[in-house]
Amino acid sequence: MNNIVSIDKVAKVFRVGDEDFTALHEISLDIEPGAFMSFVGPSGSGKTTLLNLIGGLDQPTSGSVFFKNVKLGELNRTALAEYRRKNLGFIFQTYNLLPVYSVYENILFPLLLDGNKESAVRRSVLDMVDSVGLSDQIKKRPSQLSGGQCQRVAIARALVKKPELILADEPTANLDAENSFQILELMRELNKQFKAAFIFSTHDEKVTKYVNREVGLEDGRVCWDKRRNGSGSFE
Amino acid sequence: MIRWVLQGILRDKNRSLFPFLVVTAGVALVVFTFGFMEGIFMGMIDSTANLDTGHLRLVNKPFYDEEHLNPMDRALTGQNETRNWLIANSDPKIKWAPRIRWGAIADVPDENGETRSQTPIIGMALDLLSPDSRELERLDLKNSLLDGRLPEAAKEILLGYELARTLDVELEQTITLLGQTFDGGLATDNYTVVGFVRFGVFAMDKKMALIDLADAQDSFYMEDTVTDWLGFLPSHVAYKDYKNFKVALQSRLSDLILHPPKDWAKDDIPIVMSVLDQRNLDNLVNVFEMIKKIFVGIIVLLMVLVLWNAGLLNGIHRYGELGLLLAMGQTHAKLVWLLGIEAFAIGVLGALAGSLIGGGVVYYLQEVGINMGDAFAQTGMMMNDVMRGRVTAESFLLGAGPGIIASVLGSLFASVALFQRSEANLFRELEAG
Ligand SMILES: Nc1ncnc2c1ncn2[C@@H]1O[C@H](COP(=O)(O)OP(=O)(O)OP(=O)(O)O)[C@@H](O)[C@H]1O
Ligand SMILES: [Mg+2]
């Protein structure tokens, strides 16, 4: 088993009032290293719930999530935090940059959290800024950037630690078509360059054109799981 | 990381300004109030010391035991020998001054030499005439003189202004003091009234007269003899330290008892006290210290409450940011630690600013003072007209320390809420933006 993520008969039941609501019904999925894939489906189909489980932010009601053979359910809170710190990058619909810090500092931040000295990592931060094409915005604050630029900063921030897995919940939902394409293009390049696996959740059909694999969710069930074949079309 | 946090604080004025101002205000209040109270309190102690007890006092125990009767026959002779011993055996910071407490009947004659009025007075004799005497400054006589002048020649007397009114005397009039000699006989001597003094203490204004030390020794046959040796410390010495000077001197006393000046009586036993041992001042010190503690306690409590709330608001304001940190793999504990560092930094900055402001005002009071004029004259406290503050290290510590602690505590209380926050909803919360 050399998948980066394995989801094994995972169910998630939420208790709402006196009733149980099943958001995910015994889903099983394997995700290979370096994947570039999306969860698609209507609102409420369970996309975010599934990303939460993979990100170690929530625990399944039954079944298990493995990250490279480590069962997340066996990690305590601190170990889960460390798991996220070491292995994951997050990208959000609303960017969630730190408003008082510059582009450079926002991208530097995860490295500081990990205990690095600024001087030791300056080079890799600058390279990362370059990779997302923001070298001339480096001193600006998020409020001075466009949405597309903000999302680039967020991507750089997610990637700067060279994690093996990036989780992106609706990364293009707040962007116009033009910016969405650019962001997807950028992520695809970075996926190749850094070999990090990207998992999106999205409503956005534009995403379909870019991903190599698309998992369709509906009412907490996997309805389809399509991969791009050699000729570039899904099967 | 700490530099990072500091940068954030400095840039995000919204989130740091309010807690900063709270700490600044609290610390300034504590530093100012303490400095002010210390100033008044020290002013009181100094007045008492200067007028009456010295910061330290060497006195014969038999005299002290019956002090209210002015048993001048139990005064200490060997003035020069005693002075030399004191200078050799006490801290050089202490300046010693000999005084005589005396009691007498003051008799004011009319034109025919018959008694017009008579009243018992208590008096202090001190060196008023030597050019190098500091006693005039200690009693602030130049400023306390309501009318007349300071003594310039022998056998001139200053009267408390209420006393002068009771006796119905005029300036430059001669009055007669009827007292006891050193050996119990009757002493009478004539003095010229040259000035009326307001001491600022009703009891003294009503009963007190001042004459020169040499005159007293002559009038009461007390050659080479004084009742008190008063030791004065520079005003920067805190009252808490008086005890150390006292104990140091006490430990040398056995030497004085074993090798006394040659004219001392066999049963003369010198004792040393500080001003706090007299006039019930030690009680006042205790009350004062307690008030200080309660006051700091209240201010800290208020600051904690306000900062706790500020911290909660701050937490809401920065919900996204803190959630992001959790998502990025920050542990809850580390997050609280970060907020603690932030609060500490704000506390330090606020404490600095507060100390500067509070200390600045107190420093102004200390150096310049506010003239309260007559406001205190009626209070009966031994207090100067000019209200002064006092800059002490203690008031800074008591202000700044709790300011920083309050800031950190407030933030920690607020971040308890963080601990309850689950990661599971982070995506949803963050999406909500
Ligand atoms: N904490 C929760 N408590 C109760 N119900 C929840 C909770 N989280 C999610 N759900 C429910 O689970 C279902 C799946 O939610 P989820 O957020 O995963 O959907 P989604 O596919 O991400 O939808 P969207 O496209 O709108 O983001 C929804 O019906 C939602 O109401
Ligand atoms: Mg969602």
XYZ file of C-alpha atoms and ligand atoms in Angstrom:
700
model
C 0.000 0.000 0.000
C 1.911 3.070 -1.133
C -1.017 5.449 -1.357
C -0.592 8.816 0.281
C -4.139 8.697 1.623
C -6.389 5.693 2.106
C -9.986 6.083 3.104
C -11.400 2.849 4.354
C -15.177 2.517 4.789
C -15.408 5.933 6.333
C -18.774 7.083 7.598
C -19.543 10.346 9.284
C -22.707 10.841 11.270
C -23.603 14.219 12.749
C -25.996 14.497 15.597
C -28.439 17.300 14.858
C -30.898 17.804 17.677
C -32.273 14.330 18.440
C -31.598 13.035 14.979
C -28.585 11.484 13.381
C -27.617 12.870 10.034
C -25.302 10.765 7.923
C -23.045 13.065 5.928
C -20.825 10.283 4.570
C -21.860 6.654 3.959
C -18.961 4.188 4.228
C -16.759 5.745 1.616
C -13.574 4.040 0.459
C -10.966 5.794 -1.690
C -7.254 5.517 -2.332
C -5.258 8.558 -3.320
C -1.870 8.132 -4.880
C 1.136 10.422 -4.191
C 1.233 13.443 -6.471
C -2.450 13.179 -7.367
C -4.224 16.219 -8.804
C -7.844 15.563 -8.124
C -11.165 17.025 -7.059
C -14.278 16.109 -5.124
C -17.254 17.473 -6.972
C -20.891 17.444 -6.042
C -23.792 19.640 -5.053
C -23.882 21.622 -1.877
C -24.271 19.365 1.133
C -22.893 16.283 -0.619
C -20.077 15.918 1.940
C -17.035 17.379 0.177
C -15.876 19.547 3.056
C -16.617 16.802 5.535
C -14.357 14.461 3.611
C -11.538 17.031 3.416
C -11.851 17.599 7.153
C -11.369 13.893 7.787
C -8.328 13.726 5.522
C -6.894 16.829 7.164
C -7.198 15.304 10.613
C -9.514 18.130 11.613
C -12.338 15.732 12.403
C -12.706 12.050 13.259
C -14.851 9.588 11.284
C -17.758 7.918 13.063
C -16.609 4.568 11.680
C -13.912 3.419 9.312
C -10.385 4.791 9.144
C -8.333 7.393 7.340
C -4.683 6.532 6.740
C -1.952 8.913 5.797
C 0.899 6.812 4.408
C -0.125 3.862 6.585
C -0.556 5.987 9.715
C -4.057 5.700 11.060
C -5.158 9.242 11.927
C -7.678 7.894 14.446
C -4.815 6.715 16.610
C -3.173 10.124 16.878
C -3.970 12.450 19.750
C -4.689 16.126 19.308
C -1.076 17.196 19.525
C 0.067 14.482 17.146
C -2.656 15.497 14.711
C -1.484 19.100 14.890
C 2.008 17.895 14.138
C 0.684 15.765 11.282
C -0.883 18.835 9.743
C 2.163 20.955 10.356
C 4.550 18.506 8.764
C 2.560 17.063 5.904
C -0.313 19.278 4.894
C -0.936 22.576 3.220
C -4.360 24.216 3.287
C -5.924 26.537 0.756
C -9.238 28.207 1.509
C -11.978 29.758 -0.497
C -11.524 33.053 1.367
C -7.702 32.930 1.290
C -7.364 33.593 5.039
C -4.144 35.511 4.838
C -2.860 37.340 7.886
C -3.847 40.926 7.211
C -1.118 42.684 9.142
C 1.718 40.835 7.450
C 3.207 41.320 4.023
C 3.138 38.803 1.179
C 6.629 37.727 2.102
C 5.763 37.361 5.787
C 2.578 35.414 5.123
C 4.528 32.883 3.117
C 7.301 32.823 5.704
C 4.868 32.148 8.514
C 4.456 28.341 8.283
C 8.228 27.998 8.374
C 8.439 30.126 11.500
C 5.711 28.008 13.076
C 7.888 25.021 12.398
C 10.723 26.626 14.347
C 12.867 27.854 11.464
C 14.925 31.013 11.599
C 14.001 33.617 9.042
C 17.538 33.985 7.760
C 17.768 30.250 7.128
C 14.626 30.058 5.006
C 14.600 33.448 3.287
C 15.875 31.911 0.062
C 13.143 29.301 -0.165
C 10.450 31.869 0.643
C 11.718 34.135 -2.124
C 11.815 31.197 -4.535
C 8.272 30.338 -3.577
C 7.140 33.929 -4.140
C 8.763 33.695 -7.526
C 7.025 30.399 -8.325
C 3.617 32.012 -7.867
C 4.658 35.081 -9.829
C 4.437 37.677 -7.061
C 8.050 38.804 -6.875
C 7.153 42.447 -7.382
C 4.343 42.409 -4.777
C 6.492 41.049 -2.019
C 6.106 43.944 0.401
C 2.389 44.472 -0.085
C -0.277 43.625 2.454
C -3.179 41.329 1.490
C -5.557 44.295 1.412
C -3.496 45.743 -1.420
C -3.821 42.613 -3.572
C -6.498 41.309 -5.914
C -8.364 38.106 -5.098
C -6.299 36.136 -7.579
C -3.102 37.482 -6.094
C -4.306 36.638 -2.597
C -5.001 33.075 -3.634
C -1.485 32.874 -5.102
C -0.089 33.940 -1.747
C -2.228 31.276 -0.081
C -0.925 28.662 -2.532
C 2.645 29.718 -1.902
C 2.003 29.574 1.827
C 0.580 26.061 1.533
C 3.508 24.858 -0.539
C 6.455 26.572 1.094
C 7.067 23.733 3.532
C 7.041 21.260 0.627
C 4.188 19.211 2.060
C 3.140 16.026 0.331
C -0.536 16.884 0.382
C -2.455 20.080 -0.293
C -6.127 20.290 0.680
C -8.032 23.054 -1.065
C -11.673 23.657 -0.223
C -13.299 25.488 -3.135
C -10.153 27.419 -4.045
C -11.714 29.108 -7.066
C -15.151 29.879 -5.673
C -14.337 33.520 -5.002
C -12.504 34.124 -8.248
C -13.709 35.148 -11.670
C -13.171 32.822 -14.629
C -9.944 34.388 -15.774
C -8.365 34.232 -12.337
C -9.719 30.729 -11.739
C -7.971 29.471 -14.844
C -4.738 31.116 -13.873
C -4.880 29.697 -10.372
C -5.677 26.207 -11.620
C -2.902 26.452 -14.168
C -0.505 27.545 -11.455
C -1.528 24.709 -9.158
C -1.122 22.172 -11.907
C 2.390 23.399 -12.606
C 3.294 23.357 -8.957
C 1.825 19.872 -8.665
C 4.265 18.725 -11.281
C 7.145 20.746 -9.937
C 6.799 19.879 -6.244
C 5.182 16.445 -6.600
C 2.678 17.360 -3.894
C -0.766 15.796 -4.184
C -3.615 18.341 -4.526
C -7.175 17.538 -3.469
C -9.852 20.113 -4.246
C -13.441 20.275 -3.343
C -15.410 22.264 -5.853
C -18.659 23.076 -7.575
C -16.709 24.669 -10.318
C -16.871 22.842 -13.646
C -13.808 24.680 -14.881
C -11.805 22.604 -12.433
C -12.707 19.446 -14.320
C -10.546 20.489 -17.224
C -7.457 20.591 -15.082
C -7.654 17.631 -12.759
C -6.438 14.150 -13.477
C -9.092 12.519 -11.377
C -12.568 13.508 -10.359
C -14.593 11.924 -7.587
C -18.310 12.671 -7.726
C -20.125 12.861 -4.395
C -23.836 12.905 -3.840
C -25.610 12.620 -0.497
C -22.453 11.357 1.100
C -21.825 8.608 -1.425
C -19.229 8.283 -4.172
C -21.206 8.222 -7.462
C -18.298 8.161 -9.812
C -14.533 8.140 -9.756
C -13.075 9.128 -13.139
C -9.429 9.275 -14.123
C -7.948 10.946 -17.123
C -6.552 8.318 -19.494
C -3.482 8.569 -21.692
C -5.341 10.487 -24.376
C -6.517 13.133 -21.909
C -10.196 12.284 -21.608
C -11.962 10.894 -18.524
C -13.075 7.339 -18.286
C 8.890 34.266 16.480
C 8.815 36.884 19.211
C 9.915 39.555 16.784
C 7.115 38.364 14.542
C 4.576 38.742 17.299
C 5.881 42.211 18.177
C 5.595 43.283 14.566
C 2.007 42.128 14.513
C 1.211 44.061 17.664
C 2.770 47.231 16.363
C 1.053 46.992 13.000
C -2.388 46.002 14.131
C -3.189 49.029 16.256
C -6.805 47.904 16.465
C -6.070 44.895 18.492
C -3.221 46.188 20.596
C -4.112 49.783 21.263
C -6.914 49.152 23.702
C -5.133 46.650 25.942
C -2.068 48.835 25.734
C -4.055 51.844 26.908
C -5.663 49.863 29.705
C -2.302 48.724 31.004
C -0.857 52.196 30.556
C -3.701 53.782 32.477
C -3.613 51.184 35.247
C 0.123 51.352 35.688
C 0.154 55.135 35.528
C -2.561 55.208 38.161
C -0.687 52.882 40.497
C 2.665 54.575 40.012
C 1.150 57.994 40.446
C -1.002 57.136 43.434
C 1.827 55.365 45.172
C 4.276 58.105 44.458
C 1.765 60.611 45.670
C 0.885 58.683 48.821
C 4.537 58.036 49.497
C 5.211 61.703 49.052
C 2.553 62.721 51.522
C 3.462 59.984 53.895
C 7.166 60.699 53.732
C 6.391 64.382 54.091
C 4.554 63.570 57.266
C 7.333 61.394 58.571
C 9.928 63.990 57.673
C 7.976 66.767 59.361
C 7.663 64.704 62.495
C 11.328 63.809 62.339
C 12.428 67.369 61.750
C 10.258 68.965 64.385
C 10.270 66.352 67.018
C 11.874 62.958 66.803
C 14.638 62.891 64.206
C 14.751 59.947 61.865
C 16.827 58.406 64.593
C 16.917 59.485 68.167
C 19.424 58.778 70.883
C 18.006 59.528 74.298
C 18.558 58.538 77.891
C 16.125 55.803 78.843
C 15.250 57.346 82.226
C 14.407 60.566 80.359
C 12.385 58.817 77.691
C 10.410 56.814 80.247
C 9.073 60.024 81.758
C 9.268 62.192 78.732
C 5.884 63.798 79.297
C 7.251 65.319 82.516
C 10.341 66.770 80.826
C 12.685 65.336 83.466
C 15.560 67.554 82.418
C 17.703 66.193 85.241
C 17.873 62.929 83.284
C 19.418 64.564 80.240
C 22.758 63.382 78.919
C 25.891 65.350 79.612
C 29.170 65.113 77.778
C 27.785 66.781 74.689
C 31.002 66.808 72.696
C 32.057 63.328 73.671
C 28.621 62.004 72.757
C 28.653 63.805 69.443
C 32.065 62.383 68.624
C 30.967 58.914 69.571
C 27.875 59.197 67.374
C 29.841 60.423 64.403
C 32.383 57.663 64.819
C 29.824 54.925 65.318
C 26.955 55.676 62.989
C 26.483 55.725 59.264
C 28.048 58.860 57.770
C 24.737 59.601 56.035
C 23.239 60.484 59.409
C 23.610 64.094 60.518
C 23.317 64.503 64.279
C 21.789 67.475 66.013
C 21.590 68.042 69.806
C 18.308 69.278 71.210
C 16.772 70.016 74.550
C 13.134 69.378 75.280
C 12.152 71.720 78.023
C 9.027 72.740 79.816
C 8.374 76.020 81.574
C 5.783 78.520 82.605
C 5.780 81.587 80.388
C 5.013 84.761 82.269
C 4.118 87.967 80.451
C 4.413 91.112 82.537
C 2.400 94.289 82.050
C 3.872 97.803 82.084
C 4.202 97.638 85.868
C 6.001 94.328 85.889
C 2.940 92.512 87.207
C 1.899 89.242 85.615
C -0.468 89.902 82.768
C -0.779 86.334 81.548
C 0.801 82.989 82.272
C 0.699 79.612 80.581
C 2.692 76.397 80.583
C 4.618 75.853 77.395
C 6.617 73.039 75.974
C 9.742 74.039 74.217
C 12.472 72.776 72.039
C 15.947 74.182 72.150
C 18.051 73.742 69.096
C 21.029 75.319 67.438
C 19.471 78.408 65.885
C 22.465 80.687 65.873
C 25.535 78.890 64.508
C 26.059 79.767 60.886
C 26.555 76.131 59.880
C 23.455 74.852 61.675
C 20.946 73.064 59.464
C 18.178 73.295 62.039
C 16.563 76.356 60.486
C 16.017 74.465 57.248
C 14.823 71.348 59.041
C 12.049 73.263 60.719
C 11.532 75.319 57.611
C 11.493 78.296 59.935
C 11.904 80.957 57.281
C 8.664 79.877 55.655
C 6.836 79.097 58.868
C 7.450 82.512 60.314
C 4.128 84.340 60.321
C 5.417 87.539 61.802
C 8.645 88.960 63.178
C 12.076 87.562 62.489
C 14.335 84.659 63.324
C 16.528 84.873 66.441
C 19.800 86.648 65.799
C 21.162 87.044 69.294
C 21.094 85.246 72.611
C 17.903 84.938 74.649
C 15.494 85.446 71.794
C 12.451 83.226 71.535
C 10.032 82.118 68.806
C 6.457 81.299 69.798
C 3.765 79.263 68.140
C 1.285 81.820 66.830
C -1.652 80.393 68.776
C 0.474 80.417 71.889
C 1.370 84.040 71.242
C -2.293 84.877 70.964
C -3.071 83.076 74.230
C -0.311 84.961 75.982
C -1.298 88.173 74.271
C 2.304 89.133 73.610
C 3.760 91.435 71.022
C 6.920 91.236 69.060
C 10.084 92.440 70.810
C 8.346 92.126 74.162
C 10.186 90.412 76.998
C 8.704 87.376 78.676
C 9.978 85.318 81.569
C 10.398 81.563 81.518
C 9.997 79.855 84.858
C 11.410 76.383 84.757
C 13.348 73.720 86.551
C 17.076 73.589 86.631
C 19.029 70.475 85.817
C 19.343 69.770 89.546
C 15.747 70.522 90.449
C 15.951 74.164 91.476
C 13.920 77.036 90.074
C 15.237 78.672 86.926
C 13.983 81.975 85.617
C 15.228 83.842 82.633
C 14.039 86.599 80.349
C 13.605 86.182 76.624
C 12.686 88.597 73.884
C 9.880 87.445 71.658
C 11.116 87.949 68.096
C 8.772 85.901 65.922
C 5.541 83.975 65.654
C 5.664 80.630 63.942
C 3.071 78.416 62.370
C 4.236 74.816 62.620
C 1.191 73.510 60.828
C 0.291 71.269 63.754
C -2.333 72.672 65.985
C -0.915 71.227 69.209
C 2.429 72.782 68.479
C 1.073 76.123 67.357
C -0.758 76.236 70.665
C 2.040 75.200 73.025
C 5.410 75.309 71.381
C 8.284 77.716 71.799
C 11.749 77.568 70.290
C 14.964 78.908 71.774
C 18.608 78.494 70.991
C 20.335 75.460 72.464
C 23.068 77.476 74.202
C 20.415 79.741 75.736
C 18.563 76.757 77.127
C 21.739 75.323 78.557
C 22.377 78.648 80.234
C 18.821 79.242 81.479
C 18.304 75.762 82.836
C 21.869 75.227 84.061
C 22.463 72.429 81.631
C 25.997 73.163 80.589
C 27.329 70.524 78.177
C 24.023 68.694 78.487
C 21.208 67.893 76.047
C 18.074 65.774 76.312
C 18.093 64.415 72.771
C 20.401 63.588 69.961
C 18.411 63.596 66.760
C 19.814 61.891 63.681
C 18.663 63.039 60.258
C 18.818 60.985 57.092
C 18.783 62.371 53.572
C 15.280 62.443 52.146
C 15.999 59.785 49.523
C 16.308 57.147 52.227
C 13.029 55.233 52.322
C 11.269 54.881 55.644
C 11.525 51.141 55.351
C 15.284 51.486 55.695
C 15.227 53.506 58.914
C 15.141 50.303 60.837
C 18.436 49.156 59.337
C 20.167 52.337 60.436
C 18.623 51.984 63.861
C 19.671 48.371 64.280
C 23.178 49.155 63.098
C 23.506 51.878 65.695
C 21.881 49.798 68.426
C 24.454 47.119 67.899
C 27.148 49.672 68.777
C 25.397 50.943 71.899
C 26.957 48.425 74.270
C 30.247 50.110 73.486
C 28.809 53.466 74.586
C 27.397 51.898 77.727
C 30.715 50.256 78.576
C 32.759 53.361 77.794
C 30.436 56.288 78.493
C 31.468 59.951 78.445
C 33.102 60.643 81.777
C 30.372 62.880 83.211
C 27.479 60.536 82.563
C 25.537 59.292 85.537
C 25.882 55.655 86.519
C 22.327 54.819 85.562
C 22.337 56.621 82.244
C 21.275 54.150 79.590
C 21.302 55.477 76.037
C 18.656 54.037 73.753
C 18.127 54.486 70.028
C 14.766 54.709 68.296
C 13.632 55.570 64.850
C 10.857 58.009 64.093
C 8.601 55.041 63.371
C 8.924 53.818 66.939
C 7.393 57.044 68.191
C 4.115 58.901 68.013
C 2.460 55.678 66.909
C 3.868 56.038 63.430
C 4.559 52.333 63.031
C 0.829 51.714 63.137
C 0.344 54.304 60.491
C 3.011 52.617 58.381
C 1.183 49.318 58.660
C -2.100 50.882 57.665
C -0.382 52.643 54.812
C 1.206 49.436 53.572
C -2.114 47.661 53.755
C -3.884 50.405 51.835
C -1.218 50.117 49.176
C -1.742 46.374 48.848
C -5.504 46.657 48.693
C -5.210 49.441 46.175
C -2.887 47.458 43.904
C -5.143 44.454 44.299
C -8.196 46.391 43.176
C -6.453 47.994 40.235
C -5.062 44.651 39.122
C -8.445 43.031 39.428
C -10.031 45.775 37.350
C -7.291 45.542 34.773
C -7.646 41.777 34.555
C -11.391 42.077 34.059
C -11.065 44.706 31.367
C -8.223 42.908 29.649
C -10.051 39.614 29.824
C -12.887 41.191 27.929
C -10.511 42.887 25.566
C -8.902 39.504 25.033
C -12.273 37.930 24.236
C -13.090 40.671 21.751
C -9.644 40.293 20.339
C -10.240 36.563 19.996
C -13.458 37.212 18.070
C -11.791 39.865 15.969
C -9.061 37.412 15.107
C -11.160 34.272 14.954
C -10.069 33.602 11.413
C -6.439 34.131 12.129
C -6.432 31.880 15.168
C -8.414 29.222 13.337
C -5.955 29.382 10.510
C -3.122 28.762 12.922
C -4.922 25.719 14.274
C -5.502 24.408 10.750
C -1.879 24.982 9.931
C -0.929 22.635 12.706
C -0.382 24.954 15.592
C -1.278 23.180 18.824
C -3.773 24.830 21.124
C -1.133 25.094 23.804
C 1.289 26.831 21.480
C -1.422 29.211 20.387
C -2.200 30.183 23.954
C 1.515 30.592 24.500
C 1.711 32.919 21.501
C -1.186 34.984 22.777
C 0.543 35.033 26.141
C 3.724 36.400 24.579
C 1.663 38.976 22.796
C -0.061 39.990 26.005
C 3.269 40.076 27.783
C 4.713 42.372 25.150
C 1.684 44.636 25.337
C 1.947 44.534 29.115
C 5.605 45.537 29.013
C 4.949 48.374 26.581
C 1.952 49.560 28.569
C 3.862 49.298 31.823
C 6.680 51.356 30.350
C 4.339 54.034 29.108
C 2.341 54.014 32.344
C 5.489 54.246 34.456
C 6.699 57.155 32.385
C 3.423 59.013 32.695
C 2.756 58.230 36.348
C 6.403 58.632 37.273
C 6.608 61.879 35.341
C 3.743 63.424 37.271
C 5.166 62.208 40.555
C 8.583 63.479 39.579
C 7.070 66.861 38.917
C 5.436 66.772 42.346
C 8.699 65.703 43.904
C 10.788 68.393 42.266
C 8.291 71.219 42.121
C 5.346 70.348 44.329
C 1.845 71.743 44.388
C 1.354 74.498 46.882
C -1.749 73.648 48.805
C -1.456 76.790 50.890
C -3.785 76.737 53.838
C -5.601 73.580 52.849
C -3.614 71.484 55.275
C -3.196 73.988 58.033
C -6.426 72.915 59.684
C -5.943 69.193 59.360
C -3.715 68.901 62.390
C -1.411 66.571 60.554
C 2.254 67.242 60.473
C 2.402 68.095 56.871
C 3.994 70.625 54.653
C 1.964 73.117 52.730
C 3.624 71.984 49.551
C 2.299 68.632 48.498
C 4.996 66.473 47.120
C 5.292 63.171 45.391
C 8.079 60.741 45.730
C 9.604 58.652 42.998
C 10.485 55.271 44.432
C 11.594 52.076 42.796
C 8.885 50.309 44.746
C 6.049 52.238 43.169
C 7.407 51.385 39.736
C 7.639 47.712 40.627
C 4.192 47.699 42.183
C 2.793 49.442 39.134
C 4.611 47.800 36.269
C 4.697 44.253 37.616
C 0.959 43.915 38.146
C 0.338 45.698 34.843
C 2.237 43.022 32.985
C 0.695 40.245 35.039
C -2.794 41.630 34.446
C -2.199 41.762 30.723
C -1.032 38.156 30.579
C -3.738 36.914 32.946
C -6.457 38.699 31.026
C -5.270 37.172 27.808
C -4.963 33.708 29.326
C -8.491 33.858 30.707
C -9.725 34.902 27.307
C -7.860 32.118 25.579
C -9.518 29.458 27.694
C -12.246 29.847 25.092
C -9.719 28.845 22.468
C -9.170 25.524 24.117
C -12.782 24.658 23.612
C -12.632 25.381 19.933
C -12.642 22.261 17.855
C -10.706 21.857 14.689
C -13.628 20.105 13.013
C -15.405 23.324 12.197
C -12.395 25.242 11.061
C -13.035 24.846 7.359
C -16.608 25.881 7.760
C -15.719 28.796 10.002
C -12.940 29.906 7.748
C -15.118 29.623 4.672
C -17.687 31.773 6.389
C -14.806 34.211 6.371
N -20.978 19.947 12.194
C -22.050 19.537 11.541
N -23.200 19.287 12.207
C -24.296 18.864 11.550
N -24.350 18.683 10.247
C -23.255 18.894 9.517
C -22.058 19.349 10.130
N -21.119 19.492 9.165
C -21.719 19.164 8.018
N -22.977 18.803 8.232
C -23.910 18.364 7.212
O -23.270 17.378 6.464
C -23.616 17.545 5.080
C -22.357 17.679 4.271
O -21.755 18.905 4.570
P -20.466 19.428 3.820
O -20.108 20.716 4.421
O -19.470 18.364 3.798
O -21.047 19.673 2.361
P -20.285 20.265 1.113
O -20.344 19.226 0.057
O -18.960 20.772 1.492
O -21.246 21.446 0.695
P -20.836 22.878 0.112
O -20.639 22.651 -1.365
O -22.077 23.682 0.356
O -19.654 23.357 0.826
C -24.473 18.794 4.993
O -25.821 18.389 4.889
C -24.247 19.501 6.276
O -25.410 20.167 6.712
Mg -18.007 22.690 1.602
